[in-house]
mmCIF file of C-alpha atoms in Angstrom:
data_model
loop_
_atom_site.group_PDB
_atom_site.id
_atom_site.type_symbol
_atom_site.label_atom_id
_atom_site.label_comp_id
_atom_site.label_asym_id
_atom_site.label_seq_id
_atom_site.Cartn_x
_atom_site.Cartn_y
_atom_site.Cartn_z
ATOM 1 C CA GLN A 193 13.167 3.809 86.653
ATOM 2 C CA GLN A 194 13.262 1.880 89.253
ATOM 3 C CA GLN A 195 15.194 3.523 91.340
ATOM 4 C CA VAL A 196 15.460 6.213 95.061
ATOM 5 C CA LYS A 197 18.135 8.295 95.369
ATOM 6 C CA GLN A 198 18.965 9.536 98.654
ATOM 7 C CA SER A 199 20.906 12.273 100.450
ATOM 8 C CA PRO A 200 22.994 13.478 101.958
ATOM 9 C CA GLN A 201 25.232 9.603 102.684
ATOM 10 C CA SER A 202 26.037 11.324 105.509
ATOM 11 C CA LEU A 203 24.960 14.094 108.148
ATOM 12 C CA ILE A 204 26.168 15.609 111.988
ATOM 13 C CA VAL A 205 24.091 16.859 113.476
ATOM 14 C CA GLN A 206 24.270 18.465 117.114
ATOM 15 C CA LYS A 207 21.836 16.893 119.991
ATOM 16 C CA GLY A 208 18.684 18.971 119.601
ATOM 17 C CA GLY A 209 18.342 20.059 116.198
ATOM 18 C CA ILE A 210 16.998 19.043 113.235
ATOM 19 C CA SER A 211 17.793 16.314 110.544
ATOM 20 C CA ILE A 212 16.459 15.688 107.172
ATOM 21 C CA ILE A 213 17.789 13.827 104.422
ATOM 22 C CA ASN A 214 15.529 13.169 101.079
ATOM 23 C CA CYS A 215 14.698 10.777 98.752
ATOM 24 C CA ALA A 216 13.853 11.560 94.751
ATOM 25 C CA TYR A 217 11.935 8.432 93.208
ATOM 26 C CA GLU A 218 11.282 8.415 89.280
ATOM 27 C CA ASN A 219 8.677 5.187 89.253
ATOM 28 C CA THR A 220 5.009 7.402 89.035
ATOM 29 C CA ALA A 221 3.465 3.885 89.671
ATOM 30 C CA PHE A 222 5.087 3.878 92.797
ATOM 31 C CA ASP A 223 2.786 4.366 95.807
ATOM 32 C CA TYR A 224 3.982 3.471 99.579
ATOM 33 C CA PHE A 225 7.035 5.326 100.949
ATOM 34 C CA PRO A 226 8.575 3.358 103.978
ATOM 35 C CA TRP A 227 11.638 4.811 106.429
ATOM 36 C CA TYR A 228 13.598 2.420 107.744
ATOM 37 C CA GLN A 229 16.264 3.053 110.970
ATOM 38 C CA GLN A 230 19.630 0.455 111.118
ATOM 39 C CA PHE A 231 22.023 0.479 113.989
ATOM 40 C CA PRO A 232 25.223 -1.500 113.010
ATOM 41 C CA GLY A 233 25.114 -5.386 112.967
ATOM 42 C CA LYS A 234 21.139 -5.150 112.824
ATOM 43 C CA GLY A 235 18.831 -5.058 111.001
ATOM 44 C CA PRO A 236 16.223 -2.423 109.555
ATOM 45 C CA ALA A 237 13.258 -1.226 111.455
ATOM 46 C CA LEU A 238 10.667 0.261 109.977
ATOM 47 C CA LEU A 239 10.586 4.131 111.224
ATOM 48 C CA ILE A 240 7.238 5.189 109.567
ATOM 49 C CA ALA A 241 5.833 4.780 107.257
ATOM 50 C CA ILE A 242 3.546 7.685 103.492
ATOM 51 C CA ARG A 243 0.724 7.102 101.004
ATOM 52 C CA PRO A 244 0.569 9.636 98.343
ATOM 53 C CA ASP A 245 -2.233 11.063 99.582
ATOM 54 C CA VAL A 246 -0.963 12.844 102.263
ATOM 55 C CA SER A 247 1.268 15.516 101.989
ATOM 56 C CA GLU A 248 2.908 15.083 105.318
ATOM 57 C CA LYS A 249 2.936 12.485 108.261
ATOM 58 C CA LYS A 250 4.284 13.033 111.445
ATOM 59 C CA GLU A 251 4.412 10.581 114.484
ATOM 60 C CA GLY A 252 6.260 11.736 117.816
ATOM 61 C CA ARG A 253 9.544 13.298 116.481
ATOM 62 C CA PHE A 254 10.056 11.795 112.928
ATOM 63 C CA THR A 255 7.890 13.361 109.936
ATOM 64 C CA ILE A 256 7.230 12.492 106.658
ATOM 65 C CA SER A 257 6.912 15.257 103.620
ATOM 66 C CA PHE A 258 5.613 14.373 100.305
ATOM 67 C CA ASN A 259 5.807 16.081 97.333
ATOM 68 C CA LYS A 260 4.241 14.246 94.548
ATOM 69 C CA SER A 261 4.302 16.311 91.892
ATOM 70 C CA ALA A 262 8.410 16.325 92.594
ATOM 71 C CA LYS A 263 8.557 12.646 92.616
ATOM 72 C CA GLN A 264 10.286 13.900 96.165
ATOM 73 C CA PHE A 265 9.760 13.291 99.808
ATOM 74 C CA SER A 266 12.140 13.692 102.926
ATOM 75 C CA LEU A 267 12.483 12.499 106.767
ATOM 76 C CA HIS A 268 12.813 15.288 109.381
ATOM 77 C CA ILE A 269 13.512 14.642 112.949
ATOM 78 C CA MET A 270 13.186 17.267 115.243
ATOM 79 C CA ASP A 271 15.089 18.154 118.873
ATOM 80 C CA SER A 272 17.594 15.270 117.340
ATOM 81 C CA GLN A 273 19.088 12.323 120.078
ATOM 82 C CA PRO A 274 22.751 10.611 120.122
ATOM 83 C CA GLY A 275 20.304 7.816 119.787
ATOM 84 C CA ASP A 276 18.989 8.825 117.030
ATOM 85 C CA SER A 277 22.307 8.243 115.722
ATOM 86 C CA ALA A 278 22.235 5.563 112.717
ATOM 87 C CA THR A 279 22.022 4.126 109.472
ATOM 88 C CA TYR A 280 18.691 5.889 107.706
ATOM 89 C CA PHE A 281 16.993 4.251 104.247
ATOM 90 C CA CYS A 282 13.840 5.217 102.307
ATOM 91 C CA ALA A 283 11.965 2.907 99.941
ATOM 92 C CA ALA A 284 9.403 2.968 97.631
ATOM 93 C CA SER A 285 7.088 0.465 95.910
ATOM 94 C CA ASN A 286 4.626 -0.280 93.754
ATOM 95 C CA SER A 287 1.292 -2.032 95.206
ATOM 96 C CA GLY A 288 0.859 -4.065 92.173
ATOM 97 C CA SER A 289 4.387 -5.357 92.356
ATOM 98 C CA GLY A 290 4.272 -7.297 95.974
ATOM 99 C CA SER A 291 5.602 -5.164 98.141
ATOM 100 C CA ARG A 292 9.028 -5.371 96.625
ATOM 101 C CA LEU A 293 10.813 -2.562 97.739
ATOM 102 C CA THR A 294 13.158 0.107 95.728
ATOM 103 C CA PHE A 295 15.640 1.246 98.702
ATOM 104 C CA GLY A 296 18.083 4.452 98.094
ATOM 105 C CA GLU A 297 21.940 4.154 99.406
ATOM 106 C CA GLY A 298 21.586 5.071 103.006
ATOM 107 C CA THR A 299 22.388 8.170 105.231
ATOM 108 C CA GLN A 300 24.513 7.663 107.979
ATOM 109 C CA LEU A 301 23.478 10.259 111.163
ATOM 110 C CA THR A 302 25.319 10.874 113.771
ATOM 111 C CA VAL A 303 24.266 13.485 116.359
ATOM 112 C CA ASN A 304 27.160 15.094 118.363
ATOM 113 C CA PRO A 305 26.457 15.193 122.483
ATOM 114 C CA ASP B 130 7.245 -14.567 120.094
ATOM 115 C CA GLY B 131 6.586 -13.774 117.142
ATOM 116 C CA GLY B 132 9.270 -12.272 114.319
ATOM 117 C CA ILE B 133 12.162 -13.296 111.646
ATOM 118 C CA THR B 134 14.823 -15.191 113.251
ATOM 119 C CA GLN B 135 17.888 -15.809 111.227
ATOM 120 C CA SER B 136 20.649 -18.135 110.986
ATOM 121 C CA PRO B 137 23.484 -18.410 112.397
ATOM 122 C CA LYS B 138 24.812 -14.387 113.452
ATOM 123 C CA TYR B 139 28.268 -15.606 112.071
ATOM 124 C CA LEU B 140 28.551 -17.174 109.489
ATOM 125 C CA PHE B 141 32.814 -17.811 108.277
ATOM 126 C CA ARG B 142 33.003 -20.116 104.186
ATOM 127 C CA LYS B 143 36.049 -21.243 103.574
ATOM 128 C CA GLU B 144 36.483 -20.389 99.454
ATOM 129 C CA GLY B 145 34.625 -23.110 96.992
ATOM 130 C CA GLN B 146 32.361 -24.113 99.291
ATOM 131 C CA ASN B 147 28.463 -23.502 99.607
ATOM 132 C CA VAL B 148 26.847 -22.224 102.645
ATOM 133 C CA THR B 149 22.684 -22.120 103.695
ATOM 134 C CA LEU B 150 21.697 -19.443 105.789
ATOM 135 C CA SER B 151 18.074 -19.715 107.319
ATOM 136 C CA CYS B 152 15.386 -17.580 107.847
ATOM 137 C CA GLU B 153 12.121 -18.134 109.254
ATOM 138 C CA GLN B 154 9.110 -16.296 110.373
ATOM 139 C CA ASN B 155 6.316 -17.306 112.645
ATOM 140 C CA LEU B 156 3.862 -13.823 111.069
ATOM 141 C CA ASN B 157 2.062 -15.741 108.642
ATOM 142 C CA HIS B 158 3.388 -13.514 105.960
ATOM 143 C CA ASP B 159 3.181 -14.968 102.596
ATOM 144 C CA ALA B 160 5.479 -13.249 100.570
ATOM 145 C CA MET B 161 9.619 -13.379 101.588
ATOM 146 C CA TYR B 162 12.635 -11.717 100.872
ATOM 147 C CA TRP B 163 16.318 -11.836 101.072
ATOM 148 C CA TYR B 164 18.669 -8.844 100.864
ATOM 149 C CA ARG B 165 22.634 -8.805 100.282
ATOM 150 C CA GLN B 166 24.287 -5.235 102.398
ATOM 151 C CA ASP B 167 27.854 -3.975 101.488
ATOM 152 C CA PRO B 168 29.625 -1.596 104.606
ATOM 153 C CA GLY B 169 28.198 1.714 103.632
ATOM 154 C CA GLN B 170 26.162 0.233 100.683
ATOM 155 C CA GLY B 171 21.838 -0.468 100.725
ATOM 156 C CA LEU B 172 19.989 -2.761 100.526
ATOM 157 C CA ARG B 173 20.084 -5.110 96.952
ATOM 158 C CA LEU B 174 17.502 -7.365 96.477
ATOM 159 C CA ILE B 175 19.122 -11.088 96.128
ATOM 160 C CA TYR B 176 15.745 -13.588 95.517
ATOM 161 C CA TYR B 177 12.024 -12.918 96.560
ATOM 162 C CA SER B 178 9.203 -15.180 97.249
ATOM 163 C CA GLN B 179 5.197 -14.467 97.342
ATOM 164 C CA ILE B 180 4.163 -17.633 97.859
ATOM 165 C CA VAL B 181 4.957 -21.144 98.682
ATOM 166 C CA ASN B 182 7.187 -23.672 95.862
ATOM 167 C CA ASP B 183 7.472 -20.347 93.895
ATOM 168 C CA PHE B 184 9.865 -17.781 93.787
ATOM 169 C CA GLN B 185 11.566 -15.046 91.535
ATOM 170 C CA LYS B 186 15.150 -14.013 90.619
ATOM 171 C CA GLY B 187 16.153 -10.115 92.472
ATOM 172 C CA ASP B 188 18.248 -8.114 90.854
ATOM 173 C CA ILE B 189 21.911 -10.001 92.070
ATOM 174 C CA ALA B 190 20.407 -13.574 92.133
ATOM 175 C CA GLU B 191 23.486 -14.632 90.335
ATOM 176 C CA GLY B 192 25.559 -17.350 92.598
ATOM 177 C CA TYR B 193 23.488 -17.626 94.630
ATOM 178 C CA SER B 194 19.624 -20.462 95.006
ATOM 179 C CA VAL B 195 16.755 -20.429 97.756
ATOM 180 C CA SER B 196 13.834 -22.988 98.074
ATOM 181 C CA ARG B 197 10.718 -22.173 99.124
ATOM 182 C CA GLU B 198 9.194 -25.417 100.536
ATOM 183 C CA LYS B 199 6.961 -24.112 103.310
ATOM 184 C CA LYS B 200 5.321 -20.942 103.982
ATOM 185 C CA GLU B 201 7.533 -20.565 107.450
ATOM 186 C CA SER B 202 10.815 -20.767 105.651
ATOM 187 C CA PHE B 203 13.225 -19.394 103.045
ATOM 188 C CA PRO B 204 16.844 -20.799 103.063
ATOM 189 C CA LEU B 205 19.213 -18.948 101.048
ATOM 190 C CA THR B 206 22.041 -20.585 99.988
ATOM 191 C CA VAL B 207 25.181 -19.308 98.630
ATOM 192 C CA THR B 208 26.929 -21.060 95.829
ATOM 193 C CA SER B 209 31.002 -21.857 95.122
ATOM 194 C CA ALA B 210 29.752 -19.660 92.281
ATOM 195 C CA GLN B 211 29.632 -16.418 94.705
ATOM 196 C CA LYS B 212 32.696 -14.636 93.377
ATOM 197 C CA ASN B 213 32.519 -12.314 96.622
ATOM 198 C CA PRO B 214 30.221 -12.971 99.347
ATOM 199 C CA THR B 215 31.660 -11.467 102.007
ATOM 200 C CA ALA B 216 28.760 -9.885 103.124
ATOM 201 C CA PHE B 217 25.639 -8.554 105.610
ATOM 202 C CA TYR B 218 23.055 -10.923 104.314
ATOM 203 C CA LEU B 219 19.088 -9.740 105.730
ATOM 204 C CA CYS B 220 15.731 -11.985 105.363
ATOM 205 C CA ALA B 221 12.799 -9.750 105.770
ATOM 206 C CA SER B 222 9.043 -10.919 105.385
ATOM 207 C CA THR B 223 5.824 -8.984 104.704
ATOM 208 C CA SER B 224 2.264 -8.533 105.562
ATOM 209 C CA GLY B 225 0.675 -5.651 102.953
ATOM 210 C CA ASP B 226 3.209 -3.688 102.088
ATOM 211 C CA GLU B 227 4.500 -3.215 105.458
ATOM 212 C CA GLN B 228 8.475 -5.117 105.381
ATOM 213 C CA PHE B 229 9.941 -6.383 108.659
ATOM 214 C CA PHE B 230 13.712 -7.374 108.305
ATOM 215 C CA GLY B 231 15.772 -10.362 109.990
ATOM 216 C CA PRO B 232 18.177 -9.332 112.567
ATOM 217 C CA GLY B 233 21.313 -10.736 109.129
ATOM 218 C CA THR B 234 23.517 -12.783 109.337
ATOM 219 C CA ARG B 235 27.369 -11.981 108.633
ATOM 220 C CA LEU B 236 29.445 -14.023 106.025
ATOM 221 C CA THR B 237 32.399 -14.108 105.733
ATOM 222 C CA VAL B 238 34.894 -16.266 102.956
ATOM 223 C CA LEU B 239 38.224 -17.131 104.296
#
């Protein structure tokens, strides 16, 4: 019930294309869904986050789509750039659990020039 | 400069030795966390602390110990009981729901 499943494990996109990463969760008590970006040898950085009261959130080229009934959420990176090449993690938490995050297994994104 | 610092950046340990990883934050966050990351894998929670002098085991606490004597500090000790300690260790702290990570410590057992 605590798992967050992320796919694909790896993704190769051409510069200018759209990168899409999907996550599914089981615990209906989750009410906060962040995405993190991690470069090699660095700590993850919060990219964008969404709560279940909205179905979409956009920040620049990054968009989260949220489907509460399907218990799925996804990250869309528009106009993907080589500098976006990194590992992306989705996560989920229940505010009542003291912000303990459950992470997906990560997606390694490569954007070819 | 506000943020989370971890030291050292690289750490080498001989088998049978205990080592302590430092994590300090000046963000005035109450909650702090330790994660382990293995190559090509996600983050697994080792220990977390929501308040000074209190901490809870995460999913993979065996072979690790922590203390939380000060709000700013949450050191992690990797003991000799941890059979496969080579990994990238990440410390984090939380403001509300937002969790912020330090730069990590890479531990290698020789």
